[in-house]
Coordinates of C-alpha atoms in Angstrom, one line a residue:
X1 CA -8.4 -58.3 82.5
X2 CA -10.4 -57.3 79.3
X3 CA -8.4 -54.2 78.5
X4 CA -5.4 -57.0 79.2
X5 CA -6.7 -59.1 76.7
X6 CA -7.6 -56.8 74.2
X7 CA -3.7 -55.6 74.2
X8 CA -3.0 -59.1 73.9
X9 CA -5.3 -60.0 70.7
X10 CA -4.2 -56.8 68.5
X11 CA -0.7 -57.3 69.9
X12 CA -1.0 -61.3 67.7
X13 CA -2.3 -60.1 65.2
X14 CA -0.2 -57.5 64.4
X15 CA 2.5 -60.3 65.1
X16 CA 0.6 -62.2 62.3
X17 CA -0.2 -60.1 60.0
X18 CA 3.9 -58.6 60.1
X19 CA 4.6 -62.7 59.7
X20 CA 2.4 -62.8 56.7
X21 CA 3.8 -59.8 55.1
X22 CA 7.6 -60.5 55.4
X23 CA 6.4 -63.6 54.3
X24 CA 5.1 -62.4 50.8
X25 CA 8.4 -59.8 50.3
X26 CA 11.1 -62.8 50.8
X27 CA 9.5 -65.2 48.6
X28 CA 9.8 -64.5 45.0
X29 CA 8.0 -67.5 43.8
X30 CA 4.3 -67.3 42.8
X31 CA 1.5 -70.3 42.2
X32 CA 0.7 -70.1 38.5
X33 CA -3.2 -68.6 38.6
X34 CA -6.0 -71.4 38.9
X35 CA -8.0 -70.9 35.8
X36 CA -12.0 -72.4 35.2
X37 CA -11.5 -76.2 33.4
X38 CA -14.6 -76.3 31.3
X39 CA -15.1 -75.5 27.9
X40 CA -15.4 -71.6 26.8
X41 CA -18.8 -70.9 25.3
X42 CA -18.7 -69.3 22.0
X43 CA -21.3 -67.4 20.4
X44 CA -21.0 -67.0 17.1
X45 CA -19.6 -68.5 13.9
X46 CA -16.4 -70.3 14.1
X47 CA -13.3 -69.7 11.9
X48 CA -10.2 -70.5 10.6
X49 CA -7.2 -68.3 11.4
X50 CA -6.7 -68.9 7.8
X51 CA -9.5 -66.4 7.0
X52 CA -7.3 -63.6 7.8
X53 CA -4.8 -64.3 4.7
X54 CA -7.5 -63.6 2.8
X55 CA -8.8 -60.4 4.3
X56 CA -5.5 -59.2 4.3
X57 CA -4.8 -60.0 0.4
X58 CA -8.3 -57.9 -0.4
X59 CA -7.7 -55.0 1.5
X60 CA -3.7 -54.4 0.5
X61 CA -2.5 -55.8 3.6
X62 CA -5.2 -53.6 5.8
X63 CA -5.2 -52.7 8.4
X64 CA -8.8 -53.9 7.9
X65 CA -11.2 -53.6 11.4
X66 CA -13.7 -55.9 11.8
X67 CA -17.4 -54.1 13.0
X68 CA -20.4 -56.2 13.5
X69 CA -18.7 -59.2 12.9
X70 CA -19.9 -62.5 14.6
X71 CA -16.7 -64.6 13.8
X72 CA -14.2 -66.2 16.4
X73 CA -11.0 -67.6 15.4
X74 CA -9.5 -70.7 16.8
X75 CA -5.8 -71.6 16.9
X76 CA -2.9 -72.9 18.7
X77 CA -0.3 -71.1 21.3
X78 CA 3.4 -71.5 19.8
X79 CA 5.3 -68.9 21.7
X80 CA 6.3 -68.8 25.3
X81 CA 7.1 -65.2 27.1
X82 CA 7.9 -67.0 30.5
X83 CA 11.8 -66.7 29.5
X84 CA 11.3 -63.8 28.4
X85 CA 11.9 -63.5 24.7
X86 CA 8.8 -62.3 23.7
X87 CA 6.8 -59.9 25.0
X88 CA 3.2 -58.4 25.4
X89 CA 2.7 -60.7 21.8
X90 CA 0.7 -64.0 21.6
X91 CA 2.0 -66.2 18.6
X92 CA -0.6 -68.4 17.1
X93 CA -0.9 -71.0 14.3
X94 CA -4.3 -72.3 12.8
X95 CA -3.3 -75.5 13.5
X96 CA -1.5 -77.9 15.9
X97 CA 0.4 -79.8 13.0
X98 CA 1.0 -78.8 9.4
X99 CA -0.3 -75.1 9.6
X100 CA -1.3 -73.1 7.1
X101 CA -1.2 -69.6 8.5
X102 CA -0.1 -67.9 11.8
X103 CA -0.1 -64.8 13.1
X104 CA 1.1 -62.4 15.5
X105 CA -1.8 -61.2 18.0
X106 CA -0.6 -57.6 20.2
X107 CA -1.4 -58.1 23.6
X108 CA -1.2 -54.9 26.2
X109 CA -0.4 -58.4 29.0
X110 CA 2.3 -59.9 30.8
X111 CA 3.4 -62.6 31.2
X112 CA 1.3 -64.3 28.6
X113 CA 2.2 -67.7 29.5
X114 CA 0.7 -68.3 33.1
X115 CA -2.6 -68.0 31.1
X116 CA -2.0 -68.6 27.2
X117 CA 0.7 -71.5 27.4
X118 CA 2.2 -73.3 24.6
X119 CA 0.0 -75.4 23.0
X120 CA -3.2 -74.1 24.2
X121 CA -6.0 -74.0 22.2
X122 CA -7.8 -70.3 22.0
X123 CA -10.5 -68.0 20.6
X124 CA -10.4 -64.8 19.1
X125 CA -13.4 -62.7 18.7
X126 CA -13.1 -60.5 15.7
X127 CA -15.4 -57.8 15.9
X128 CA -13.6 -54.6 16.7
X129 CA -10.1 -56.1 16.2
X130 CA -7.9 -55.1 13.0
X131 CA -5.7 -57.0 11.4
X132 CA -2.4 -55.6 9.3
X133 CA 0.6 -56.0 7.3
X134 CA 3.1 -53.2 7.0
X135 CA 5.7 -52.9 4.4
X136 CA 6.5 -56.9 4.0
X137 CA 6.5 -57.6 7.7
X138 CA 4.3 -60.3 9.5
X139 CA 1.0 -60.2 9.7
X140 CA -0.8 -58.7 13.4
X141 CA -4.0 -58.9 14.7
X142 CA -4.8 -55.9 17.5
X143 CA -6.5 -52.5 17.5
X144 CA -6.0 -50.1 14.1
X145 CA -3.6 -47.0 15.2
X146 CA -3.3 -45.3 12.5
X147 CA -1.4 -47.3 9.6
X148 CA 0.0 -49.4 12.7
X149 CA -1.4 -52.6 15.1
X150 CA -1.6 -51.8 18.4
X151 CA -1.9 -53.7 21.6
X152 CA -5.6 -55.0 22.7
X153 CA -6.0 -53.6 26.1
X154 CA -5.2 -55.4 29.4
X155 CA -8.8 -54.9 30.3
X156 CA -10.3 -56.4 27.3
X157 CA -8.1 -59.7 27.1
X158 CA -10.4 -61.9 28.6
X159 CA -13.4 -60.6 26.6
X160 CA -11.3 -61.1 23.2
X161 CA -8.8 -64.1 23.7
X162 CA -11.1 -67.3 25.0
X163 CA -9.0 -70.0 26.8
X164 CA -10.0 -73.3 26.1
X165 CA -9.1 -76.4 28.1
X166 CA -7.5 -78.5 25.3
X167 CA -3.3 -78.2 25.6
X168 CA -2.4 -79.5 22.0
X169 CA 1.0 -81.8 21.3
X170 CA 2.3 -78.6 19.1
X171 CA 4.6 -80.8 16.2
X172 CA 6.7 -78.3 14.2
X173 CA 7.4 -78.4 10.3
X174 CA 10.3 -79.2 10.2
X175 CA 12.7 -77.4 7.4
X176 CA 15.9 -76.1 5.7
X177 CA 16.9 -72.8 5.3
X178 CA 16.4 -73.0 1.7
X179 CA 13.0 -74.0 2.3
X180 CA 11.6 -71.4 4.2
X181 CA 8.6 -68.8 2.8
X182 CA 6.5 -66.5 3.9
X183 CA 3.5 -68.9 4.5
X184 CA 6.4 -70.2 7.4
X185 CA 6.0 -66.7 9.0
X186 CA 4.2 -66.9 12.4
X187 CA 4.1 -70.9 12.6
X188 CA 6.4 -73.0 14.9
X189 CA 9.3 -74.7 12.8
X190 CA 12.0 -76.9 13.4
X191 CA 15.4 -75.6 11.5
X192 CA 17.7 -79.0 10.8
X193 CA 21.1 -79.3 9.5
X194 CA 22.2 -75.6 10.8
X195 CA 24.7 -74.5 13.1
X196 CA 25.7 -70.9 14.3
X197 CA 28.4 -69.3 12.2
X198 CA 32.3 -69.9 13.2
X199 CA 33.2 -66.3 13.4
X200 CA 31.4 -66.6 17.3
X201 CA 33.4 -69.2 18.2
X202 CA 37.5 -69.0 19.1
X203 CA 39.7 -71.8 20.9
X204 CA 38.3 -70.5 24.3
X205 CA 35.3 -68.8 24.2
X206 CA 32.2 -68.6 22.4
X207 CA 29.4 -65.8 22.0
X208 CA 26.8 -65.6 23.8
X209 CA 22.8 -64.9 22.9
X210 CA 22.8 -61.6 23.7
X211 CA 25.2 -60.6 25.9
X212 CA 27.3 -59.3 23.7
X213 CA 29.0 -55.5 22.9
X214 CA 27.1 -53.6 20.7
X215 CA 23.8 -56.2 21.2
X216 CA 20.7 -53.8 21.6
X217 CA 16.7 -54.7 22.3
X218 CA 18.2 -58.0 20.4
X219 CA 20.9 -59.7 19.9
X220 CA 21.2 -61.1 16.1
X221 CA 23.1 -64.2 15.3
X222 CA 23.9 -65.8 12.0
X223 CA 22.4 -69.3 11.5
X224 CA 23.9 -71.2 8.5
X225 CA 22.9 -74.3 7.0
X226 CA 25.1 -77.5 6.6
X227 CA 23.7 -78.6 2.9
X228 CA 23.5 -74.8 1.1
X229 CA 25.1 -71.6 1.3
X230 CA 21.6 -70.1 2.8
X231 CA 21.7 -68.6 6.4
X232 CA 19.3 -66.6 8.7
X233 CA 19.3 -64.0 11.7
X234 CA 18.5 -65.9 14.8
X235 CA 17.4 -63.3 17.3
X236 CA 17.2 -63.0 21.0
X237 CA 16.2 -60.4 23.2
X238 CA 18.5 -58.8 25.4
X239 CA 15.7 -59.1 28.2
X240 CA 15.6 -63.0 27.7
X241 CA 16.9 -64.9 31.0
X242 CA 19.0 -66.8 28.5
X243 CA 20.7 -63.9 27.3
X244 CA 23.7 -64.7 28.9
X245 CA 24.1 -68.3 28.1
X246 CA 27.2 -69.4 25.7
X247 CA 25.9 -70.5 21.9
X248 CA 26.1 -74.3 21.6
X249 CA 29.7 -74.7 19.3
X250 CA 27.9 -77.5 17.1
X251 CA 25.7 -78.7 14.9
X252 CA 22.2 -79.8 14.7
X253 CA 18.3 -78.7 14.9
X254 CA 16.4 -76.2 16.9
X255 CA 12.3 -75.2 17.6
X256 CA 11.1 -71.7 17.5
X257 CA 8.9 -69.1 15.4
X258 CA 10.3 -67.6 12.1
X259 CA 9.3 -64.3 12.3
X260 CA 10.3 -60.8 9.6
X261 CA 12.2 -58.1 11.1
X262 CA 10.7 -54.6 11.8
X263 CA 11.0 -53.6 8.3
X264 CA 9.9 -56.9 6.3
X265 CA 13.3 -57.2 4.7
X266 CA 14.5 -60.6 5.7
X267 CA 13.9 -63.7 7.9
X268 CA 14.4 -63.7 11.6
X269 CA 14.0 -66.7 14.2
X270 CA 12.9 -66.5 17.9
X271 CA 12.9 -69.4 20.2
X272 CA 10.8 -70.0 23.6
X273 CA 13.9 -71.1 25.9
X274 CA 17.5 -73.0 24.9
X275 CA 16.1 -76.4 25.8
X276 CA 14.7 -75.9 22.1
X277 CA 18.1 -76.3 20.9
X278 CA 19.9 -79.1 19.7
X279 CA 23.2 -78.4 18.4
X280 CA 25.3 -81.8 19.7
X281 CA 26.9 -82.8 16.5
X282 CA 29.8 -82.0 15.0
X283 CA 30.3 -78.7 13.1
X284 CA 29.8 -78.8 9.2
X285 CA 31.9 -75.7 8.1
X286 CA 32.7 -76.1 4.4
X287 CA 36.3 -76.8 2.9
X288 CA 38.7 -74.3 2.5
X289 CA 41.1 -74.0 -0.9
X290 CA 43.7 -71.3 0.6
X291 CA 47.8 -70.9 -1.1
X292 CA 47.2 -66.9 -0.7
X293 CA 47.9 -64.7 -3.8
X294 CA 50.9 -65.3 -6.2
X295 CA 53.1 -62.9 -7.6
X296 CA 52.4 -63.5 -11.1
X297 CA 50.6 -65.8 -13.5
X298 CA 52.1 -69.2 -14.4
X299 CA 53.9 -69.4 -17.1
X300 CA 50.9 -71.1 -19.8
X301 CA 47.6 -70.5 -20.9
X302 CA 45.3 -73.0 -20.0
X303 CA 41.6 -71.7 -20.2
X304 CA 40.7 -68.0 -21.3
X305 CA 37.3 -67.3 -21.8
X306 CA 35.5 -63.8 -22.1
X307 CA 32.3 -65.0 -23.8
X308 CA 32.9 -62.9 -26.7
X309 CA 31.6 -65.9 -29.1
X310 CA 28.9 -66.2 -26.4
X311 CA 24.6 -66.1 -27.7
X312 CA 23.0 -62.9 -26.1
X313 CA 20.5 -63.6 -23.4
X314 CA 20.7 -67.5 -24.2
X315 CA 22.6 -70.3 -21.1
X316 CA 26.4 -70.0 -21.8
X317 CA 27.2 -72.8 -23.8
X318 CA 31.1 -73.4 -24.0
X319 CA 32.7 -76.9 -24.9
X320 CA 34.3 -78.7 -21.5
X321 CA 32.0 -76.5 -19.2
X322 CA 28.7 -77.3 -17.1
X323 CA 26.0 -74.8 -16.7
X324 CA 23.4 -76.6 -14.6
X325 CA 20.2 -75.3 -13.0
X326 CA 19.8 -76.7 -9.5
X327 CA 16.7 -75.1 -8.7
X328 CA 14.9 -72.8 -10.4
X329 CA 14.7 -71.4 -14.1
X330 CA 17.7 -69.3 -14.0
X331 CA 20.9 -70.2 -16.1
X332 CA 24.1 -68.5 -16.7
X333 CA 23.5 -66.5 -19.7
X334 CA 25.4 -64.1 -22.0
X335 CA 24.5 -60.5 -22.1
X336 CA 25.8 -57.3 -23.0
X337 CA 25.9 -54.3 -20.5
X338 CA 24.6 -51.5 -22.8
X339 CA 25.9 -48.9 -20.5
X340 CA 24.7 -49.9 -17.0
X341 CA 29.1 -51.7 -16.6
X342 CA 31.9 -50.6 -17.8
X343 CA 32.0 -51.7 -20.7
X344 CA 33.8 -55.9 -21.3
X345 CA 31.5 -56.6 -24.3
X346 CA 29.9 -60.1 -24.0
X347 CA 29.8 -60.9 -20.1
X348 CA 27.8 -64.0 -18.2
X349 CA 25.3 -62.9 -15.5
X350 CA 22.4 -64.7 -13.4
X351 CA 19.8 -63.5 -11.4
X352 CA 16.5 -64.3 -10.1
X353 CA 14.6 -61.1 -9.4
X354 CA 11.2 -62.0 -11.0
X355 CA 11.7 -65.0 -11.6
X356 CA 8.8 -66.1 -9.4
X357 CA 11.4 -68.7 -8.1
X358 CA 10.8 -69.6 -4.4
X359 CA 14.6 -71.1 -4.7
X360 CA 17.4 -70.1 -7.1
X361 CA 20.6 -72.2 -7.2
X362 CA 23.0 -71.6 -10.6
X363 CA 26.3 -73.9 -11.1
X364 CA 28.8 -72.6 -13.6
X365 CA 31.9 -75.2 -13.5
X366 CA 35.3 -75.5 -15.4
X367 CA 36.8 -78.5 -17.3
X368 CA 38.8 -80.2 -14.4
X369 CA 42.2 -78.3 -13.6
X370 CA 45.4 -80.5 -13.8
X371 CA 46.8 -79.2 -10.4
X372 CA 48.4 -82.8 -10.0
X373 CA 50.2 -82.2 -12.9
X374 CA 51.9 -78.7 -12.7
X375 CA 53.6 -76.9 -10.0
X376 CA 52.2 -73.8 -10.2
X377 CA 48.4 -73.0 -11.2
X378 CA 47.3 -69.4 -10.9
X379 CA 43.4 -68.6 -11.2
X380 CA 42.1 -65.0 -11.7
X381 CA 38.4 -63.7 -13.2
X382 CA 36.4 -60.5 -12.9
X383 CA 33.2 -60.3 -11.1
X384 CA 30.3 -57.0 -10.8
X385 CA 26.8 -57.0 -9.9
X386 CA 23.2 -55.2 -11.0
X387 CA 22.8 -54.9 -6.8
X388 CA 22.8 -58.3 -6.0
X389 CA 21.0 -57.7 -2.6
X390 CA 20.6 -61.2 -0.5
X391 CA 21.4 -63.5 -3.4
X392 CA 25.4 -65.2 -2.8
X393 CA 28.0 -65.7 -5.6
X394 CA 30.3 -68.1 -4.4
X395 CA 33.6 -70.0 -6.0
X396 CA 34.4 -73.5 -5.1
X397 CA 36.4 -76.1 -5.5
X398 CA 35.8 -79.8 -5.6
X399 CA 38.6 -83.1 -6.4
X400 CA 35.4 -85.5 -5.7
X401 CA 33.1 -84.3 -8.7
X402 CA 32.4 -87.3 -11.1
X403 CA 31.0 -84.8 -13.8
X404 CA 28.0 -85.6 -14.1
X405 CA 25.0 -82.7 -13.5
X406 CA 23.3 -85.4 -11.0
X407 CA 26.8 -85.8 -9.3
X408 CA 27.2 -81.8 -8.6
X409 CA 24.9 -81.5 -5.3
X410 CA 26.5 -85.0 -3.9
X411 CA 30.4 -83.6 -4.4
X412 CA 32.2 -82.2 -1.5
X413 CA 33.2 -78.5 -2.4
X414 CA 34.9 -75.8 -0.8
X415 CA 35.2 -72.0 -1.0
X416 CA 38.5 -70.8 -2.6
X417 CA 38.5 -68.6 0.1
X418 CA 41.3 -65.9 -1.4
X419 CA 39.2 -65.3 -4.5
X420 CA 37.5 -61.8 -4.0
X421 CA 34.0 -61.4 -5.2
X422 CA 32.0 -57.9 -5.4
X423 CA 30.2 -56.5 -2.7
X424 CA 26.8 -56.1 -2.8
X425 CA 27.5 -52.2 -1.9
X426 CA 30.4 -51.8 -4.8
X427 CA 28.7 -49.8 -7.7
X428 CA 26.8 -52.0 -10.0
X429 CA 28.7 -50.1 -13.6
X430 CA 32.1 -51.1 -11.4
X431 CA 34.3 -54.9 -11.9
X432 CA 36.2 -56.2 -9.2
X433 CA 39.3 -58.3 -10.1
X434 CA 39.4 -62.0 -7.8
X435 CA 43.2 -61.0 -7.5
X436 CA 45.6 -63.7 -8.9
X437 CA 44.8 -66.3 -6.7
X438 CA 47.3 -69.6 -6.2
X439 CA 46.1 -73.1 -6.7
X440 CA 49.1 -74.7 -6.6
X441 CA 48.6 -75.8 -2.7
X442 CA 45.6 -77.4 -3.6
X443 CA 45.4 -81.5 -2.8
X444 CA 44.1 -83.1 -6.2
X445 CA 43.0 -82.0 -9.2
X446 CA 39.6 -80.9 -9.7
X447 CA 36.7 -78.3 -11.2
X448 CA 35.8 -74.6 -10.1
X449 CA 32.1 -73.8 -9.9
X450 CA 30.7 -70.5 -10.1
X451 CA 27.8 -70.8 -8.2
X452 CA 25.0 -68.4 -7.7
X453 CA 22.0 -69.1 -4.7
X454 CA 19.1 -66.4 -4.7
X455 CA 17.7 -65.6 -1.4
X456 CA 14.3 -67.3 -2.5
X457 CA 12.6 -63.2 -1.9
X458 CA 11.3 -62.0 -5.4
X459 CA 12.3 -58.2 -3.7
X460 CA 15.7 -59.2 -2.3
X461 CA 17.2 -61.3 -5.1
X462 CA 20.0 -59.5 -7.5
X463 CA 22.3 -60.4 -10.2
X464 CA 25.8 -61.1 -10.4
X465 CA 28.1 -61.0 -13.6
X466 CA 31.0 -62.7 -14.5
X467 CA 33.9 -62.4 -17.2
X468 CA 37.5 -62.2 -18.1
X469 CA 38.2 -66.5 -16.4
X470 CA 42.3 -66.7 -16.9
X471 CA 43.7 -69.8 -15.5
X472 CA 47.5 -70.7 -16.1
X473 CA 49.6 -74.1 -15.3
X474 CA 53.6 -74.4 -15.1

């Protein structure tokens, strides 16, 4: 009876334990891990994240380690890795609301977010950590490797990174495209008036996040905005559990981290999950002036300038014309080409590199064209650039604009879309004809604007040049 009952006790538990085990393969949900609710204690002097702007600036954007130091950082938790769009990388801000500086901590963990959730209030210790800045890109906090910041070690975490029992109510900034700086880098910001450009969208499909041919590590999607020509790459990564999800057709807001790409050359914008977008409205894509190209030029001369009688490097000033700053310092003004074009003689140009302007929008806009009272209008003008880079030349139209400078940004206008303007990769000595574009389709009469909108970049904003404006009525 004992051996019986021996067989019988190994024979339930090995029942049990086969239970508990086929138990633990099926189920592929987990219980988020139970973490201490008291207070961390910190020893040592506590800092602003803020302080690491500064360290940065002295030592040429470092990397700079800390040794013997006795500070710890405090901030805020504004990214979220549990749908997977980030990765092994804590994003924190120095403050709940209205931040002044954020920054990218390198974390050899994951997932972050069962631990280090949105909103969640944390230390850093500095002593042995580096911070860096490489070539333009946002700043990171981690260990030194080399000229590079590299991931704090799994086994260090909860050493370095204190978790505190205070879950803040994050409130992003909220701001336009045209708003955005480098001080937005690394802090959680609400985008408004923006929608996702039309060229993902057809009559029965849309693109998705990052599901697409050709996407790789991330998908990158073109945000524009609704009041300015400026747009943005909105990024997702193709591990995100989102990836596959169809972008939302309208307008509207959305939440997330503005981040630089690898190499610091432009902006780029990463959200926690799509419940951080709303994009419900209706779609704000600009007007479009379109009669294709005509033949040949009507039959009279209505405006010919070349700015031959034009003030070298002073605003163009030409009776019947507008030539407005909108922001910035930067005006149309004459110039001659002394080599660097072929050579037109007195040309317009604007540009803002080093201007120091954090936003750069130029108007240049005709006398209004009688289109109501011709049958044929022909428009045609040469364009070139001195590598114009992320700044936009655009021509518009508008049959709303009262003429006035305070009247210009409240005017409907939209892109003659068959005027062709240079490329940014067209040689800058080369000009590029608009081709003879046709007006005469267009409803009402009404003013073409030249206008010029700098990325806001000192490194990334060019010049463009104009000359040779012909238009002719019949």
């Amino acid at each position: 009876m004992k051996i019986f009952n021996q067989k019988l006790f190994f024979l339930f538990l090995g029942f049990g334990m086969l239970v508990s085990v086929s138990s633990c393969v099926e189920d592929d949900d987990f219980d988020a891990p139970q973490f201490e609710q008291t207070p961390p204690s910190i020893e040592g002097n506590i800092v602003s994240l803020s302080v690491l702007e500064g360290v940065l600036a002295q030592n040429d954007n470092g990397p700079f380690t800390f040794e013997n130091s006795n500070d710890v950082v405090e901030a805020y938790v504004i990214s979220n890795d549990e749908s997977g769009n980030f990765f092994r990388e804590l994003i924190i801000q120095d403050k709940p609301e209205n931040p002044t500086y954020g920054i990218a901590v390198q974390v050899d963990l994951n997932p972050l977010f069962t631990k280090f959730d949105f909103g969640r209030k944390v230390y850093i210790k500095l002593d042995g950590l580096s911070v860096g800045q490489r070539e333009g890109n946002e700043p990171r906090l981690g260990i030194a490797d080399g000229i590079d910041i590299a991931r704090i070690p799994e086994s260090f975490v909860d050493d370095i990174i204190l978790r505190d029992t205070l879950v803040a109510n994050v409130i992003p900034a909220q701001r336009q495209l045209s708003d955005l700086t480098f001080s937005d880098v690394n802090t959680y910001v609400e985008l408004t008036d923006i929608q996702f450009s039309k060229i993902y969208f057809s009559e029965n499909s849309s693109a998705t996040y990052a599901s697409e041919t050709g996407d790789s590590f991330d998908g990158e999607r073109i945000l524009e905005s609704c009041l300015s020509s400026n747009e943005l790459i909105f990024s997702t990564s193709t591990f995100a559990d989102f990836k596959g999800i169809s972008l939302p057709p309208g307008s509207g807001s959305l939440k997330g981290v503005l981040t630089r790409d690898f190499f610091g050359e432009f902006f780029t914008f990463y959200i926690n999950s799509p419940e951080d977008v709303d994009m419900t409205g209706e779609r704000c894509d600009p007007l479009i002036f379109s009669c294709g190209l005509a033949d040949s030029p009507a039959a009279s001369e209505f405006i010919n300038v070349d700015f031959e009688d034009q003030n070298i490097n002073s605003p163009v000033s030409i009776p019947g014309w507008t030539n407005y700053i909108e922001a910035g310092s930067e005006a149309w003004e004459a110039f001659v080409d002394n080599g660097t074009n072929q050579s037109l003689g007195i040309s317009a140009r604007v540009g803002s590199f080093n201007s120091g302007d954090d936003s750069t929008i130029s108007w240049l806009i005709t006398p209004e064209i009688p289109v109501d009272a011709n049958s044929k209008i022909t428009l045609e003008f040469k364009t070139s650039n001195s590598f114009s880079d992320a700044s936009i030349m655009e021509v518009l139209y508008s049959v709303n604009w009262d003429g006035t400078e305070e009247g210009i940004s409240s005017a409907e206008w939209g892109v003659i879309d068959d005027a062709e303007i240079v490329a940014n990769s067209v040689r800058f000595e080369d000009w590029v004809s608009s081709g003879l574009v046709d007006m005469s389709c267009f409803e009402g009469s009404g003013h073409i604007a030249f206008r010029y909108t700098g990325s806001g970049a000192q490194s990334e904003d060019g010049t463009y040049e104009l000359d040779d404006i012909f238009i002719n009525v019949e």
